[in-house]
Amino acid sequence: MADAATIPENLRAKAQEKGWPDDLLQQALAAGASPDQLISYMDRGISAEQARQVMAGQQGAAAAAAPAATVPAATAAVVAAVTISDELRAAAEKANWPLDLVEQAVGIGASEADLLNYMNMGVTADQAREFMQQQAGGASPFEPDLSWMNVPTEWNTRARPTKHGLTLDAINIGKYGDVPDVWPFQTEMPRGAVPIPGVEGMGYSIFEKQEVWSDACAPLYEEAIQRRWRPATDVPWDSIQPLPDDLERAICQICTHISEKEQNEADILGRWEPEISYGYHEVKLYLATTIFENARAVEVFRKRALSNGGGLGVQSSGWGFRSVVDARNFTEMSTIQMVLHDSITLGQYIYGEKYAKNAAEKFIFAHSIQDKARHIAYGITHLKYALLNRPERREEVQRYLDKGETMLVQDDRKDPSTRAAFAIYFGGGKDNIGEGLRIYDEMRGRALRQYLARLKWATLDRTERLHPDLKAVLEAAS
Amino acid sequence: MPVFPSVEWFEALKNIVNSSPEFRHNGTIDTVVGVKAGGKIFELTFEAFECERVREATEDDLRDMDFWMEQDDETWKAMIENIKTHGKADLAFTLNTLDLSQAGEGLCRSHDGYRRDAFYRFNQSIQDFFDASAKIDTQFAAAVA
């Protein structure tokens, strides 16, 4: 034992408050307890008598039971004064935690409930002991483990900015640009990092490249980031002047319809994001921009509806939404949403731009065109990738589109408000709704023609298989 | 005074947008665009934040472009005059509106169902490129005038 230890002032003050005499303090300090530990014991209500008894009578046994190198004698002595419930004792036995470890943990303030939780979670006795040692500032000093600095990842990587800046494609070099056909990890480990054993899975369900990939998703992500716009300040809101009541009601109904379906797309893509494993982070990033752009569309069309004396209209019948919500795999969802539905929506935007009644609406539709065309670009390039890599999925995709088109037709039949609102807007008023309906049909025909052309680019010919009602629209418009 | 259509005329627009913070503010634009006017074909190459190159092209070159814009010379002239008058295309003369206003294939044409959509994805940048003609005095070639 060392010479009588010096008692710090704060420890002496606490000891006087709690009735611990100086000789007990010196004995504990000499046994290896730190001043902070002793203050902590006093604060937990351990009396001088309890401490003295165990220091005097049980020090040897406690020190022998606990690993001498890890538990100071004074700590072992003090914790010996605690009592352990039968439930905790049984749980400790089951979890292979020695009783002295449990006593030590309770002695330094751990609750029984917490200890039971740790045991049930599978925390081992060694892990608990190590943790307690660190918390107590134990005998062995903390030595940083620097083995991670020798991690066998690809080193000396020096990506260089391009004319577009330092893009995702620019950093996809060497091993980091190797996108595997199957991603074998269930954790959130970044592609190119080194896995460690024992990490918990993150619940991903998509591990095959063909299920989500598009070679365009990295440049589309960069494009979306670069071409962003701000509805609050970029739209020339002052250009909006009072419109005749029928036209204001029409544009407000159109805004209601668009807000609803853009929110639906955001919600759906948001549900798929956590399904895609980290190996395909370019896809995850691109979809995040799509969700953001959906949100921006919800924002800007809602703002238009509420900015000129009007308000929102009636909701949509929602048949088309369900065909996307109910999709059971990613390619089914993306093909119906980002090829079929977004082709229809893009058609509405390009005709909205043409028939805009003021510079604000012109701006809104024109910028929404850009965003929506990007969504389609992902949908169609992914479809092409999936079909080229899994040609046996061709009929499967045709069936998804059968369903999607059928639900779209249901919306046409059950949702007269959208068609009439566009017709009034295009025609310039209720009195010219006949001309407006002609333009509406022209819009649908054009959108369907472009939809088929895009599918053809993706190697899927749907000319003959198009839903009969849509085929009729196409033929009438040509 | 640059003559429309000519490489010189498109070069003038290129120089304006490449020094324009507003054009850069639109974001990156990566597309190769054709223009058929006055019996000639021009190729405009956009890359990153600028118009990279302007050159006269041939019918065969159209196949390698994302899309090209084609309308009668009278409409080209009306569009450029409208831009000059208003400082930019007004509601009736935007490229998208002109695309929808023409019977048949429209203003924007392509051999490729996917690459044609570049007309939509970069619409505002291409619009700003033509709107830059408000800053120059245009003389129309005999075929267009």
mmCIF file of N, CA, C and O in Angstrom, chain A residues 163-164 220 223 226-227 230 346 350-351 353-354 356 362 366-367 369-370 373-374 376-377 380-381 446 450 453-454 457, chain B residues 25-30 47-50 52 91 94 96-97 99-101 112-114 116-117 120-125:
data_model
loop_
_atom_site.group_PDB
_atom_site.id
_atom_site.type_symbol
_atom_site.label_atom_id
_atom_site.label_comp_id
_atom_site.label_asym_id
_atom_site.label_seq_id
_atom_site.Cartn_x
_atom_site.Cartn_y
_atom_site.Cartn_z
ATOM 1 N N LYS A 163 -15.740 19.014 -66.248
ATOM 2 C CA LYS A 163 -16.410 20.279 -66.571
ATOM 3 C C LYS A 163 -17.691 20.447 -65.770
ATOM 4 O O LYS A 163 -18.177 21.544 -65.568
ATOM 5 N N HIS A 164 -18.250 19.313 -65.337
ATOM 6 C CA HIS A 164 -19.475 19.346 -64.541
ATOM 7 C C HIS A 164 -19.191 19.453 -63.053
ATOM 8 O O HIS A 164 -20.118 19.431 -62.235
ATOM 9 N N LEU A 220 -28.265 11.686 -63.984
ATOM 10 C CA LEU A 220 -29.579 12.282 -63.720
ATOM 11 C C LEU A 220 -29.619 12.928 -62.335
ATOM 12 O O LEU A 220 -30.255 13.968 -62.137
ATOM 13 N N GLU A 223 -27.834 16.172 -62.667
ATOM 14 C CA GLU A 223 -28.688 17.094 -63.426
ATOM 15 C C GLU A 223 -29.795 17.660 -62.536
ATOM 16 O O GLU A 223 -30.085 18.868 -62.566
ATOM 17 N N GLN A 226 -28.284 20.179 -60.151
ATOM 18 C CA GLN A 226 -27.896 21.423 -60.818
ATOM 19 C C GLN A 226 -29.091 22.232 -61.303
ATOM 20 O O GLN A 226 -29.052 23.455 -61.295
ATOM 21 N N ARG A 227 -30.149 21.557 -61.742
ATOM 22 C CA ARG A 227 -31.251 22.274 -62.400
ATOM 23 C C ARG A 227 -32.412 22.541 -61.444
ATOM 24 O O ARG A 227 -33.554 22.689 -61.860
ATOM 25 N N ARG A 230 -36.698 27.359 -57.402
ATOM 26 C CA ARG A 230 -37.302 27.704 -56.114
ATOM 27 C C ARG A 230 -38.656 28.357 -56.324
ATOM 28 O O ARG A 230 -38.726 29.535 -56.691
ATOM 29 N N LEU A 346 -46.448 14.392 -67.952
ATOM 30 C CA LEU A 346 -45.630 15.277 -68.791
ATOM 31 C C LEU A 346 -46.484 15.895 -69.896
ATOM 32 O O LEU A 346 -46.354 17.081 -70.211
ATOM 33 N N ILE A 350 -46.777 19.901 -70.635
ATOM 34 C CA ILE A 350 -46.397 20.613 -71.871
ATOM 35 C C ILE A 350 -47.609 21.350 -72.460
ATOM 36 O O ILE A 350 -47.462 22.437 -73.001
ATOM 37 N N TYR A 351 -48.812 20.792 -72.301
ATOM 38 C CA TYR A 351 -49.993 21.532 -72.763
ATOM 39 C C TYR A 351 -50.342 22.645 -71.779
ATOM 40 O O TYR A 351 -50.832 23.708 -72.183
ATOM 41 N N GLU A 353 -48.161 24.413 -70.283
ATOM 42 C CA GLU A 353 -47.250 25.510 -70.640
ATOM 43 C C GLU A 353 -47.789 26.280 -71.837
ATOM 44 O O GLU A 353 -47.770 27.509 -71.857
ATOM 45 N N LYS A 354 -48.298 25.549 -72.814
ATOM 46 C CA LYS A 354 -48.783 26.238 -74.013
ATOM 47 C C LYS A 354 -49.988 27.126 -73.703
ATOM 48 O O LYS A 354 -50.095 28.242 -74.218
ATOM 49 N N ALA A 356 -50.933 28.379 -70.778
ATOM 50 C CA ALA A 356 -50.806 29.166 -69.541
ATOM 51 C C ALA A 356 -51.406 30.558 -69.738
ATOM 52 O O ALA A 356 -51.298 31.154 -70.809
ATOM 53 N N LYS A 362 -46.851 29.893 -66.846
ATOM 54 C CA LYS A 362 -45.902 29.468 -67.890
ATOM 55 C C LYS A 362 -44.626 28.936 -67.232
ATOM 56 O O LYS A 362 -44.109 27.874 -67.600
ATOM 57 N N ALA A 366 -43.389 25.096 -67.324
ATOM 58 C CA ALA A 366 -42.139 24.891 -68.069
ATOM 59 C C ALA A 366 -41.091 24.196 -67.199
ATOM 60 O O ALA A 366 -40.390 23.283 -67.656
ATOM 61 N N HIS A 367 -40.981 24.598 -65.957
ATOM 62 C CA HIS A 367 -39.987 23.976 -65.087
ATOM 63 C C HIS A 367 -40.426 22.592 -64.630
ATOM 64 O O HIS A 367 -39.584 21.715 -64.395
ATOM 65 N N ILE A 369 -41.989 20.581 -66.515
ATOM 66 C CA ILE A 369 -41.673 19.737 -67.680
ATOM 67 C C ILE A 369 -40.280 19.132 -67.520
ATOM 68 O O ILE A 369 -40.073 17.926 -67.721
ATOM 69 N N GLN A 370 -39.327 19.974 -67.151
ATOM 70 C CA GLN A 370 -37.935 19.495 -67.034
ATOM 71 C C GLN A 370 -37.826 18.383 -65.991
ATOM 72 O O GLN A 370 -37.182 17.364 -66.211
ATOM 73 N N ALA A 373 -39.624 15.121 -67.140
ATOM 74 C CA ALA A 373 -38.890 14.418 -68.202
ATOM 75 C C ALA A 373 -37.708 13.643 -67.623
ATOM 76 O O ALA A 373 -37.345 12.570 -68.114
ATOM 77 N N ARG A 374 -37.135 14.184 -66.559
ATOM 78 C CA ARG A 374 -36.029 13.487 -65.893
ATOM 79 C C ARG A 374 -36.533 12.217 -65.204
ATOM 80 O O ARG A 374 -35.880 11.182 -65.224
ATOM 81 N N ILE A 376 -39.014 10.420 -66.127
ATOM 82 C CA ILE A 376 -39.245 9.451 -67.197
ATOM 83 C C ILE A 376 -37.913 8.860 -67.673
ATOM 84 O O ILE A 376 -37.811 7.663 -67.954
ATOM 85 N N ALA A 377 -36.892 9.719 -67.750
ATOM 86 C CA ALA A 377 -35.587 9.244 -68.222
ATOM 87 C C ALA A 377 -35.075 8.113 -67.327
ATOM 88 O O ALA A 377 -34.526 7.119 -67.815
ATOM 89 N N ILE A 380 -37.431 4.886 -67.907
ATOM 90 C CA ILE A 380 -37.287 4.174 -69.177
ATOM 91 C C ILE A 380 -35.890 3.547 -69.298
ATOM 92 O O ILE A 380 -35.737 2.452 -69.851
ATOM 93 N N THR A 381 -34.859 4.219 -68.759
ATOM 94 C CA THR A 381 -33.528 3.621 -68.837
ATOM 95 C C THR A 381 -33.403 2.432 -67.881
ATOM 96 O O THR A 381 -32.699 1.471 -68.177
ATOM 97 N N ARG A 446 -51.026 12.611 -77.899
ATOM 98 C CA ARG A 446 -49.598 12.905 -77.991
ATOM 99 C C ARG A 446 -48.830 12.201 -76.870
ATOM 100 O O ARG A 446 -47.767 11.617 -77.093
ATOM 101 N N GLN A 450 -45.918 9.325 -77.341
ATOM 102 C CA GLN A 450 -44.567 9.428 -76.777
ATOM 103 C C GLN A 450 -44.287 8.268 -75.811
ATOM 104 O O GLN A 450 -43.165 7.769 -75.730
ATOM 105 N N ALA A 453 -43.363 5.385 -77.908
ATOM 106 C CA ALA A 453 -42.022 5.587 -78.485
ATOM 107 C C ALA A 453 -40.945 5.318 -77.441
ATOM 108 O O ALA A 453 -39.895 4.732 -77.744
ATOM 109 N N ARG A 454 -41.211 5.742 -76.213
ATOM 110 C CA ARG A 454 -40.226 5.497 -75.143
ATOM 111 C C ARG A 454 -40.104 4.002 -74.862
ATOM 112 O O ARG A 454 -39.003 3.478 -74.674
ATOM 113 N N TRP A 457 -38.054 2.361 -77.405
ATOM 114 C CA TRP A 457 -36.624 2.588 -77.162
ATOM 115 C C TRP A 457 -36.093 1.598 -76.116
ATOM 116 O O TRP A 457 -34.955 1.143 -76.197
ATOM 117 N N HIS B 25 -27.086 29.620 -64.199
ATOM 118 C CA HIS B 25 -28.008 29.384 -63.084
ATOM 119 C C HIS B 25 -29.045 28.294 -63.435
ATOM 120 O O HIS B 25 -29.567 27.619 -62.547
ATOM 121 N N ASN B 26 -29.334 28.136 -64.728
ATOM 122 C CA ASN B 26 -30.270 27.078 -65.144
ATOM 123 C C ASN B 26 -29.751 25.693 -64.792
ATOM 124 O O ASN B 26 -30.527 24.747 -64.677
ATOM 125 N N GLY B 27 -28.426 25.561 -64.670
ATOM 126 C CA GLY B 27 -27.835 24.262 -64.370
ATOM 127 C C GLY B 27 -27.200 23.645 -65.595
ATOM 128 O O GLY B 27 -27.182 24.227 -66.686
ATOM 129 N N THR B 28 -26.684 22.436 -65.421
ATOM 130 C CA THR B 28 -25.983 21.791 -66.522
ATOM 131 C C THR B 28 -26.932 21.439 -67.661
ATOM 132 O O THR B 28 -28.109 21.146 -67.445
ATOM 133 N N ILE B 29 -26.387 21.470 -68.862
ATOM 134 C CA ILE B 29 -27.148 21.062 -70.053
ATOM 135 C C ILE B 29 -26.210 20.235 -70.928
ATOM 136 O O ILE B 29 -25.134 20.711 -71.314
ATOM 137 N N ASP B 30 -26.615 19.029 -71.188
ATOM 138 C CA ASP B 30 -25.788 18.116 -71.987
ATOM 139 C C ASP B 30 -26.637 17.536 -73.100
ATOM 140 O O ASP B 30 -27.361 16.556 -72.905
ATOM 141 N N GLU B 47 -22.618 21.461 -73.389
ATOM 142 C CA GLU B 47 -21.966 20.572 -72.437
ATOM 143 C C GLU B 47 -21.732 21.312 -71.129
ATOM 144 O O GLU B 47 -21.248 22.451 -71.129
ATOM 145 N N ALA B 48 -22.088 20.659 -70.051
ATOM 146 C CA ALA B 48 -21.950 21.237 -68.695
ATOM 147 C C ALA B 48 -22.744 22.534 -68.602
ATOM 148 O O ALA B 48 -23.970 22.502 -68.694
ATOM 149 N N PHE B 49 -22.064 23.669 -68.495
ATOM 150 C CA PHE B 49 -22.792 24.924 -68.260
ATOM 151 C C PHE B 49 -22.795 25.845 -69.473
ATOM 152 O O PHE B 49 -23.143 27.016 -69.353
ATOM 153 N N GLU B 50 -22.395 25.338 -70.624
ATOM 154 C CA GLU B 50 -22.272 26.272 -71.745
ATOM 155 C C GLU B 50 -22.558 25.620 -73.087
ATOM 156 O O GLU B 50 -22.655 24.385 -73.202
ATOM 157 N N GLU B 52 -21.003 24.584 -76.204
ATOM 158 C CA GLU B 52 -19.615 24.223 -76.476
ATOM 159 C C GLU B 52 -19.216 24.508 -77.926
ATOM 160 O O GLU B 52 -18.109 24.961 -78.196
ATOM 161 N N LEU B 91 -45.808 34.430 -74.372
ATOM 162 C CA LEU B 91 -46.526 33.180 -74.111
ATOM 163 C C LEU B 91 -46.761 32.348 -75.368
ATOM 164 O O LEU B 91 -46.825 31.132 -75.306
ATOM 165 N N THR B 94 -42.924 30.427 -77.153
ATOM 166 C CA THR B 94 -41.901 29.576 -76.541
ATOM 167 C C THR B 94 -41.692 28.346 -77.415
ATOM 168 O O THR B 94 -42.573 27.965 -78.208
ATOM 169 N N ASN B 96 -41.670 25.234 -76.625
ATOM 170 C CA ASN B 96 -42.651 24.186 -76.339
ATOM 171 C C ASN B 96 -43.988 24.504 -76.990
ATOM 172 O O ASN B 96 -44.642 23.625 -77.573
ATOM 173 N N THR B 97 -44.392 25.767 -76.896
ATOM 174 C CA THR B 97 -45.668 26.153 -77.506
ATOM 175 C C THR B 97 -45.608 25.978 -79.023
ATOM 176 O O THR B 97 -46.547 25.453 -79.635
ATOM 177 N N ASP B 99 -43.766 23.902 -80.561
ATOM 178 C CA ASP B 99 -43.735 22.452 -80.815
ATOM 179 C C ASP B 99 -45.150 21.890 -80.895
ATOM 180 O O ASP B 99 -45.452 21.035 -81.730
ATOM 181 N N LEU B 100 -46.019 22.401 -80.014
ATOM 182 C CA LEU B 100 -47.394 21.886 -79.987
ATOM 183 C C LEU B 100 -48.285 22.548 -81.030
ATOM 184 O O LEU B 100 -49.367 22.039 -81.327
ATOM 185 N N SER B 101 -47.839 23.666 -81.550
ATOM 186 C CA SER B 101 -48.702 24.429 -82.448
ATOM 187 C C SER B 101 -48.643 23.940 -83.882
ATOM 188 O O SER B 101 -49.482 24.315 -84.703
ATOM 189 N N ASP B 112 -35.026 9.148 -82.075
ATOM 190 C CA ASP B 112 -34.835 8.345 -80.864
ATOM 191 C C ASP B 112 -35.866 8.741 -79.810
ATOM 192 O O ASP B 112 -35.903 9.893 -79.361
ATOM 193 N N GLY B 113 -36.683 7.776 -79.398
ATOM 194 C CA GLY B 113 -37.769 8.051 -78.457
ATOM 195 C C GLY B 113 -37.305 8.486 -77.083
ATOM 196 O O GLY B 113 -38.056 9.118 -76.334
ATOM 197 N N TYR B 114 -36.071 8.139 -76.717
ATOM 198 C CA TYR B 114 -35.531 8.553 -75.418
ATOM 199 C C TYR B 114 -34.792 9.884 -75.522
ATOM 200 O O TYR B 114 -35.021 10.801 -74.719
ATOM 201 N N ARG B 116 -35.087 12.221 -77.586
ATOM 202 C CA ARG B 116 -35.963 13.358 -77.880
ATOM 203 C C ARG B 116 -36.342 14.098 -76.607
ATOM 204 O O ARG B 116 -36.561 15.322 -76.604
ATOM 205 N N ASP B 117 -36.435 13.373 -75.489
ATOM 206 C CA ASP B 117 -36.856 13.996 -74.235
ATOM 207 C C ASP B 117 -35.847 15.017 -73.710
ATOM 208 O O ASP B 117 -36.155 15.756 -72.773
ATOM 209 N N TYR B 120 -37.241 18.335 -73.551
ATOM 210 C CA TYR B 120 -37.991 18.673 -72.331
ATOM 211 C C TYR B 120 -37.063 18.899 -71.144
ATOM 212 O O TYR B 120 -37.250 19.834 -70.369
ATOM 213 N N ARG B 121 -36.063 18.025 -70.993
ATOM 214 C CA ARG B 121 -35.208 18.098 -69.795
ATOM 215 C C ARG B 121 -34.425 19.405 -69.729
ATOM 216 O O ARG B 121 -34.141 19.914 -68.641
ATOM 217 N N PHE B 122 -34.044 19.925 -70.893
ATOM 218 C CA PHE B 122 -33.219 21.144 -70.905
ATOM 219 C C PHE B 122 -33.976 22.315 -71.526
ATOM 220 O O PHE B 122 -33.375 23.259 -72.035
ATOM 221 N N ASN B 123 -35.283 22.254 -71.459
ATOM 222 C CA ASN B 123 -36.114 23.195 -72.192
ATOM 223 C C ASN B 123 -35.798 24.656 -71.879
ATOM 224 O O ASN B 123 -35.710 25.490 -72.788
ATOM 225 N N GLN B 124 -35.625 24.959 -70.603
ATOM 226 C CA GLN B 124 -35.414 26.372 -70.252
ATOM 227 C C GLN B 124 -34.068 26.890 -70.722
ATOM 228 O O GLN B 124 -33.944 28.062 -71.101
ATOM 229 N N SER B 125 -33.065 26.044 -70.725
ATOM 230 C CA SER B 125 -31.749 26.476 -71.202
ATOM 231 C C SER B 125 -31.789 26.734 -72.705
ATOM 232 O O SER B 125 -31.220 27.723 -73.192
#
